[in-house]
């Protein structure tokens, strides 16, 4: 997957070097890069339980969140664009992939024990993964909840620059500062989760993090136009809490399903969760002007809190991990 993404970056670099690049070239190659990413993420997440003990999975997920915070990437990209041609900048992505792939040559990832699986095609393979998910009712509900949360969160992410621009009369600098502060919070949250490794049930951590995120977003929508500093602080809180919901969620899936099924589980979830998110973005684009950006923050924030509460009202969700804890005792 890394090699395929690097190949797409190399083609973009070549097009810029030859000065024949057009916008539709970029769209197609970015779409192809996304396909590579759709293979990379499930493969990586399903490999980690084969390499690390179960008690460390939440910490590792937190560390990965800290890595993905990417607070220095945009600034570094801007500096490189000023110093070098675009083709050179894209070749740096290729160089990074070469380093990553070379590093993987020195890592042994054991293959999970095979079972009698009837899958003979991709569709049958995915069908078997769907059946495995549906057999675990508690995790199935958690995955549905995560999809609903994403449905409410993504429109807010898209509206965050407009919130800064219109509600707080922000400048381009203040818009970029908000993005940076979110990354700083995410970096700090991932590092904290990676160091702390709290001995709390993952489902409780997920539900609590949902509620905190929802409240922070709702309060952002209530702030008057002269409270940009409070908006910036709440943005850090949002970034800080993200690893505490996404990290335990990833670790929960890694511990609730056998390694042989994890690739299919993560692939299915990543694919299915995109559709409601797209719908949410489309709906928001039509109602943002009529409802107001602040009101969307309020409605979506409280919807996230309500979704977290309803999730914990489901018995199969509340009982998740209890059996494993009893076995360990």
GROMACS .gro file of C-alpha atoms in nm:
model
  329
    1UNK     CA    1   0.000   0.000   0.000
    2UNK     CA    2   0.282   0.241   0.087
    3UNK     CA    3   0.453   0.162  -0.243
    4UNK     CA    4   0.133   0.226  -0.438
    5UNK     CA    5   0.080   0.562  -0.264
    6UNK     CA    6   0.443   0.651  -0.339
    7UNK     CA    7   0.391   0.560  -0.705
    8UNK     CA    8   0.096   0.804  -0.721
    9UNK     CA    9   0.309   1.075  -0.562
   10UNK     CA   10   0.586   1.001  -0.810
   11UNK     CA   11   0.344   1.046  -1.102
   12UNK     CA   12   0.228   1.379  -0.958
   13UNK     CA   13   0.593   1.488  -0.926
   14UNK     CA   14   0.658   1.388  -1.288
   15UNK     CA   15   0.354   1.582  -1.412
   16UNK     CA   16   0.471   1.893  -1.229
   17UNK     CA   17   0.826   1.848  -1.358
   18UNK     CA   18   0.702   1.822  -1.717
   19UNK     CA   19   0.467   2.116  -1.653
   20UNK     CA   20   0.167   1.928  -1.795
   21UNK     CA   21  -0.031   1.884  -1.472
   22UNK     CA   22  -0.402   1.964  -1.475
   23UNK     CA   23  -0.660   1.970  -1.198
   24UNK     CA   24  -0.826   1.646  -1.306
   25UNK     CA   25  -0.488   1.471  -1.285
   26UNK     CA   26  -0.468   1.571  -0.919
   27UNK     CA   27  -0.822   1.450  -0.846
   28UNK     CA   28  -0.761   1.109  -1.000
   29UNK     CA   29  -0.423   1.056  -0.835
   30UNK     CA   30  -0.552   1.168  -0.493
   31UNK     CA   31  -0.839   0.919  -0.531
   32UNK     CA   32  -0.587   0.646  -0.612
   33UNK     CA   33  -0.378   0.745  -0.308
   34UNK     CA   34  -0.693   0.707  -0.096
   35UNK     CA   35  -0.738   0.354  -0.230
   36UNK     CA   36  -0.385   0.276  -0.115
   37UNK     CA   37  -0.467   0.422   0.226
   38UNK     CA   38  -0.778   0.206   0.250
   39UNK     CA   39  -0.554  -0.101   0.233
   40UNK     CA   40  -0.281   0.042   0.455
   41UNK     CA   41  -0.491   0.134   0.759
   42UNK     CA   42  -0.671  -0.203   0.811
   43UNK     CA   43  -0.347  -0.393   0.750
   44UNK     CA   44  -0.160  -0.188   1.010
   45UNK     CA   45  -0.437  -0.202   1.272
   46UNK     CA   46  -0.483  -0.577   1.229
   47UNK     CA   47  -0.106  -0.639   1.253
   48UNK     CA   48  -0.055  -0.463   1.586
   49UNK     CA   49  -0.228  -0.732   1.802
   50UNK     CA   50   0.007  -0.988   1.645
   51UNK     CA   51   0.310  -0.790   1.765
   52UNK     CA   52   0.209  -0.640   2.101
   53UNK     CA   53   0.048  -0.776   2.420
   54UNK     CA   54  -0.322  -0.704   2.469
   55UNK     CA   55  -0.267  -0.479   2.773
   56UNK     CA   56  -0.056  -0.240   2.560
   57UNK     CA   57  -0.298  -0.199   2.268
   58UNK     CA   58  -0.465   0.115   2.405
   59UNK     CA   59  -0.126   0.280   2.464
   60UNK     CA   60  -0.013   0.195   2.112
   61UNK     CA   61  -0.336   0.336   1.967
   62UNK     CA   62  -0.270   0.656   2.164
   63UNK     CA   63   0.084   0.680   2.028
   64UNK     CA   64  -0.050   0.636   1.674
   65UNK     CA   65  -0.296   0.918   1.736
   66UNK     CA   66  -0.010   1.140   1.851
   67UNK     CA   67   0.181   1.058   1.531
   68UNK     CA   68  -0.125   1.140   1.319
   69UNK     CA   69  -0.170   1.480   1.484
   70UNK     CA   70   0.065   1.614   1.212
   71UNK     CA   71   0.102   1.963   1.360
   72UNK     CA   72   0.429   2.027   1.181
   73UNK     CA   73   0.331   1.893   0.839
   74UNK     CA   74   0.144   2.196   0.698
   75UNK     CA   75   0.410   2.440   0.818
   76UNK     CA   76   0.691   2.224   0.680
   77UNK     CA   77   0.503   2.190   0.351
   78UNK     CA   78   0.469   2.567   0.322
   79UNK     CA   79   0.843   2.615   0.385
   80UNK     CA   80   0.936   2.348   0.130
   81UNK     CA   81   0.707   2.499  -0.134
   82UNK     CA   82   0.883   2.832  -0.089
   83UNK     CA   83   1.227   2.673  -0.118
   84UNK     CA   84   1.172   2.403  -0.382
   85UNK     CA   85   0.967   2.317  -0.686
   86UNK     CA   86   0.644   2.118  -0.636
   87UNK     CA   87   0.797   1.815  -0.807
   88UNK     CA   88   1.076   1.808  -0.546
   89UNK     CA   89   0.825   1.834  -0.261
   90UNK     CA   90   0.624   1.537  -0.395
   91UNK     CA   91   0.944   1.333  -0.431
   92UNK     CA   92   0.996   1.376  -0.056
   93UNK     CA   93   0.676   1.174  -0.010
   94UNK     CA   94   0.828   0.904  -0.229
   95UNK     CA   95   1.147   0.911  -0.021
   96UNK     CA   96   0.944   0.870   0.297
   97UNK     CA   97   0.765   0.568   0.153
   98UNK     CA   98   1.097   0.411   0.054
   99UNK     CA   99   1.222   0.450   0.412
  100UNK     CA  100   0.898   0.303   0.549
  101UNK     CA  101   0.899   0.003   0.314
  102UNK     CA  102   1.269  -0.063   0.380
  103UNK     CA  103   1.203  -0.057   0.755
  104UNK     CA  104   0.922  -0.313   0.713
  105UNK     CA  105   1.170  -0.556   0.555
  106UNK     CA  106   1.325  -0.594   0.902
  107UNK     CA  107   0.992  -0.656   1.079
  108UNK     CA  108   0.845  -1.005   1.107
  109UNK     CA  109   0.466  -0.997   1.133
  110UNK     CA  110   0.334  -1.348   1.207
  111UNK     CA  111   0.036  -1.471   1.009
  112UNK     CA  112  -0.270  -1.545   1.226
  113UNK     CA  113  -0.380  -1.904   1.260
  114UNK     CA  114  -0.603  -1.989   0.967
  115UNK     CA  115  -0.953  -2.125   1.014
  116UNK     CA  116  -1.196  -2.298   0.782
  117UNK     CA  117  -1.327  -1.994   0.597
  118UNK     CA  118  -1.546  -2.035   0.291
  119UNK     CA  119  -1.450  -1.702   0.135
  120UNK     CA  120  -1.340  -1.747  -0.226
  121UNK     CA  121  -1.381  -1.388  -0.341
  122UNK     CA  122  -1.360  -1.037  -0.201
  123UNK     CA  123  -1.740  -1.014  -0.164
  124UNK     CA  124  -1.758  -1.346   0.023
  125UNK     CA  125  -1.464  -1.236   0.234
  126UNK     CA  126  -1.643  -0.916   0.332
  127UNK     CA  127  -1.965  -1.107   0.395
  128UNK     CA  128  -1.787  -1.334   0.641
  129UNK     CA  129  -1.646  -1.025   0.813
  130UNK     CA  130  -1.996  -0.876   0.839
  131UNK     CA  131  -2.128  -1.197   0.999
  132UNK     CA  132  -1.844  -1.194   1.251
  133UNK     CA  133  -1.928  -0.836   1.350
  134UNK     CA  134  -2.299  -0.907   1.385
  135UNK     CA  135  -2.233  -1.201   1.616
  136UNK     CA  136  -2.083  -0.961   1.872
  137UNK     CA  137  -2.389  -0.750   1.957
  138UNK     CA  138  -2.209  -0.520   2.198
  139UNK     CA  139  -1.935  -0.423   1.954
  140UNK     CA  140  -2.189  -0.395   1.672
  141UNK     CA  141  -2.375  -0.126   1.868
  142UNK     CA  142  -2.050   0.052   1.949
  143UNK     CA  143  -1.961   0.059   1.579
  144UNK     CA  144  -2.306   0.199   1.493
  145UNK     CA  145  -2.252   0.465   1.760
  146UNK     CA  146  -1.911   0.554   1.618
  147UNK     CA  147  -2.068   0.596   1.274
  148UNK     CA  148  -2.335   0.828   1.420
  149UNK     CA  149  -2.070   1.030   1.602
  150UNK     CA  150  -1.875   1.067   1.278
  151UNK     CA  151  -2.196   1.180   1.107
  152UNK     CA  152  -2.224   1.468   1.356
  153UNK     CA  153  -1.852   1.550   1.385
  154UNK     CA  154  -1.742   1.575   1.021
  155UNK     CA  155  -1.976   1.864   0.933
  156UNK     CA  156  -1.837   2.056   1.230
  157UNK     CA  157  -1.480   1.987   1.114
  158UNK     CA  158  -1.571   2.127   0.772
  159UNK     CA  159  -1.731   2.435   0.931
  160UNK     CA  160  -1.449   2.507   1.177
  161UNK     CA  161  -1.270   2.759   0.949
  162UNK     CA  162  -1.602   2.934   0.876
  163UNK     CA  163  -1.676   2.945   1.247
  164UNK     CA  164  -1.346   3.127   1.303
  165UNK     CA  165  -1.399   3.356   1.006
  166UNK     CA  166  -1.762   3.460   1.054
  167UNK     CA  167  -1.846   3.419   1.424
  168UNK     CA  168  -1.515   3.545   1.561
  169UNK     CA  169  -1.419   3.771   1.266
  170UNK     CA  170  -1.094   3.581   1.243
  171UNK     CA  171  -0.807   3.627   1.002
  172UNK     CA  172  -0.629   3.365   0.792
  173UNK     CA  173  -0.368   3.345   1.068
  174UNK     CA  174  -0.635   3.275   1.333
  175UNK     CA  175  -0.792   3.006   1.115
  176UNK     CA  176  -0.456   2.831   1.081
  177UNK     CA  177  -0.394   2.877   1.455
  178UNK     CA  178  -0.715   2.689   1.537
  179UNK     CA  179  -0.608   2.401   1.312
  180UNK     CA  180  -0.266   2.398   1.479
  181UNK     CA  181  -0.414   2.405   1.831
  182UNK     CA  182  -0.635   2.107   1.750
  183UNK     CA  183  -0.323   1.920   1.635
  184UNK     CA  184  -0.138   2.021   1.952
  185UNK     CA  185  -0.426   1.891   2.164
  186UNK     CA  186  -0.434   1.566   1.967
  187UNK     CA  187  -0.058   1.526   2.007
  188UNK     CA  188  -0.080   1.587   2.382
  189UNK     CA  189  -0.379   1.353   2.420
  190UNK     CA  190  -0.209   1.073   2.228
  191UNK     CA  191   0.112   1.114   2.426
  192UNK     CA  192  -0.082   1.117   2.755
  193UNK     CA  193  -0.273   0.801   2.660
  194UNK     CA  194   0.050   0.635   2.549
  195UNK     CA  195   0.224   0.713   2.879
  196UNK     CA  196  -0.069   0.674   3.118
  197UNK     CA  197  -0.247   0.361   2.983
  198UNK     CA  198  -0.547   0.407   3.219
  199UNK     CA  199  -0.688   0.093   3.382
  200UNK     CA  200  -1.041   0.185   3.280
  201UNK     CA  201  -1.278  -0.022   3.071
  202UNK     CA  202  -1.246   0.087   2.711
  203UNK     CA  203  -1.621   0.130   2.662
  204UNK     CA  204  -1.643   0.367   2.960
  205UNK     CA  205  -1.353   0.572   2.828
  206UNK     CA  206  -1.517   0.591   2.486
  207UNK     CA  207  -1.856   0.701   2.625
  208UNK     CA  208  -1.700   0.963   2.855
  209UNK     CA  209  -1.487   1.100   2.570
  210UNK     CA  210  -1.792   1.127   2.343
  211UNK     CA  211  -1.973   1.329   2.610
  212UNK     CA  212  -1.679   1.565   2.668
  213UNK     CA  213  -1.633   1.619   2.293
  214UNK     CA  214  -2.003   1.689   2.245
  215UNK     CA  215  -2.014   1.939   2.532
  216UNK     CA  216  -1.703   2.118   2.405
  217UNK     CA  217  -1.855   2.155   2.059
  218UNK     CA  218  -2.190   2.274   2.195
  219UNK     CA  219  -2.021   2.537   2.413
  220UNK     CA  220  -1.824   2.657   2.108
  221UNK     CA  221  -2.155   2.724   1.936
  222UNK     CA  222  -2.278   2.929   2.232
  223UNK     CA  223  -1.976   3.158   2.254
  224UNK     CA  224  -2.024   3.524   2.156
  225UNK     CA  225  -1.807   3.677   1.885
  226UNK     CA  226  -1.559   3.834   2.129
  227UNK     CA  227  -1.459   3.503   2.291
  228UNK     CA  228  -1.205   3.376   2.039
  229UNK     CA  229  -0.961   3.282   2.317
  230UNK     CA  230  -1.219   3.052   2.478
  231UNK     CA  231  -1.290   2.902   2.136
  232UNK     CA  232  -0.917   2.832   2.095
  233UNK     CA  233  -0.900   2.667   2.441
  234UNK     CA  234  -1.200   2.446   2.362
  235UNK     CA  235  -1.034   2.349   2.034
  236UNK     CA  236  -0.734   2.219   2.231
  237UNK     CA  237  -0.976   2.023   2.453
  238UNK     CA  238  -1.136   1.868   2.145
  239UNK     CA  239  -0.799   1.760   2.010
  240UNK     CA  240  -0.696   1.632   2.352
  241UNK     CA  241  -1.004   1.410   2.385
  242UNK     CA  242  -0.991   1.255   2.036
  243UNK     CA  243  -0.723   0.994   2.122
  244UNK     CA  244  -0.926   0.892   2.429
  245UNK     CA  245  -1.218   0.791   2.209
  246UNK     CA  246  -1.048   0.666   1.892
  247UNK     CA  247  -0.763   0.485   2.073
  248UNK     CA  248  -0.985   0.270   2.300
  249UNK     CA  249  -1.223   0.209   2.008
  250UNK     CA  250  -0.939   0.066   1.796
  251UNK     CA  251  -0.811  -0.140   2.089
  252UNK     CA  252  -1.165  -0.265   2.160
  253UNK     CA  253  -1.199  -0.404   1.807
  254UNK     CA  254  -0.850  -0.555   1.828
  255UNK     CA  255  -0.942  -0.745   2.146
  256UNK     CA  256  -1.299  -0.846   2.057
  257UNK     CA  257  -1.222  -1.022   1.727
  258UNK     CA  258  -0.973  -1.291   1.630
  259UNK     CA  259  -0.670  -1.161   1.438
  260UNK     CA  260  -0.771  -1.349   1.123
  261UNK     CA  261  -1.088  -1.136   1.098
  262UNK     CA  262  -0.944  -0.796   1.193
  263UNK     CA  263  -0.852  -0.687   0.840
  264UNK     CA  264  -1.209  -0.744   0.725
  265UNK     CA  265  -1.357  -0.581   1.036
  266UNK     CA  266  -1.154  -0.261   0.998
  267UNK     CA  267  -1.208  -0.251   0.620
  268UNK     CA  268  -1.584  -0.289   0.656
  269UNK     CA  269  -1.607  -0.028   0.928
  270UNK     CA  270  -1.395   0.224   0.736
  271UNK     CA  271  -1.607   0.176   0.424
  272UNK     CA  272  -1.949   0.184   0.590
  273UNK     CA  273  -1.869   0.482   0.814
  274UNK     CA  274  -1.793   0.701   0.511
  275UNK     CA  275  -2.146   0.703   0.369
  276UNK     CA  276  -2.325   0.868   0.664
  277UNK     CA  277  -2.039   1.118   0.687
  278UNK     CA  278  -2.088   1.220   0.324
  279UNK     CA  279  -2.462   1.261   0.386
  280UNK     CA  280  -2.389   1.475   0.692
  281UNK     CA  281  -2.157   1.701   0.494
  282UNK     CA  282  -2.414   1.740   0.216
  283UNK     CA  283  -2.696   1.821   0.457
  284UNK     CA  284  -2.479   2.073   0.642
  285UNK     CA  285  -2.388   2.251   0.320
  286UNK     CA  286  -2.756   2.318   0.256
  287UNK     CA  287  -2.868   2.414   0.608
  288UNK     CA  288  -2.563   2.606   0.735
  289UNK     CA  289  -2.690   2.943   0.610
  290UNK     CA  290  -3.046   2.896   0.737
  291UNK     CA  291  -2.959   2.749   1.080
  292UNK     CA  292  -2.639   2.941   1.143
  293UNK     CA  293  -2.295   2.791   1.201
  294UNK     CA  294  -2.314   2.835   1.578
  295UNK     CA  295  -2.646   2.650   1.597
  296UNK     CA  296  -2.504   2.358   1.401
  297UNK     CA  297  -2.225   2.332   1.659
  298UNK     CA  298  -2.485   2.333   1.938
  299UNK     CA  299  -2.721   2.079   1.777
  300UNK     CA  300  -2.444   1.840   1.671
  301UNK     CA  301  -2.268   1.875   2.008
  302UNK     CA  302  -2.575   1.781   2.210
  303UNK     CA  303  -2.657   1.505   1.959
  304UNK     CA  304  -2.314   1.354   2.032
  305UNK     CA  305  -2.379   1.368   2.408
  306UNK     CA  306  -2.722   1.206   2.363
  307UNK     CA  307  -2.574   0.935   2.140
  308UNK     CA  308  -2.315   0.852   2.409
  309UNK     CA  309  -2.588   0.825   2.674
  310UNK     CA  310  -2.807   0.605   2.455
  311UNK     CA  311  -2.508   0.379   2.378
  312UNK     CA  312  -2.455   0.311   2.749
  313UNK     CA  313  -2.825   0.227   2.789
  314UNK     CA  314  -2.775  -0.086   2.576
  315UNK     CA  315  -2.708  -0.388   2.804
  316UNK     CA  316  -2.476  -0.566   2.558
  317UNK     CA  317  -2.261  -0.251   2.540
  318UNK     CA  318  -2.248  -0.203   2.917
  319UNK     CA  319  -2.140  -0.566   2.962
  320UNK     CA  320  -1.852  -0.544   2.714
  321UNK     CA  321  -1.516  -0.649   2.863
  322UNK     CA  322  -1.674  -0.762   3.192
  323UNK     CA  323  -1.629  -1.129   3.107
  324UNK     CA  324  -1.264  -1.074   3.014
  325UNK     CA  325  -1.206  -0.890   3.344
  326UNK     CA  326  -1.362  -1.177   3.541
  327UNK     CA  327  -1.140  -1.430   3.361
  328UNK     CA  328  -0.828  -1.230   3.446
  329UNK     CA  329  -0.931  -1.220   3.816
   0.00000   0.00000   0.00000
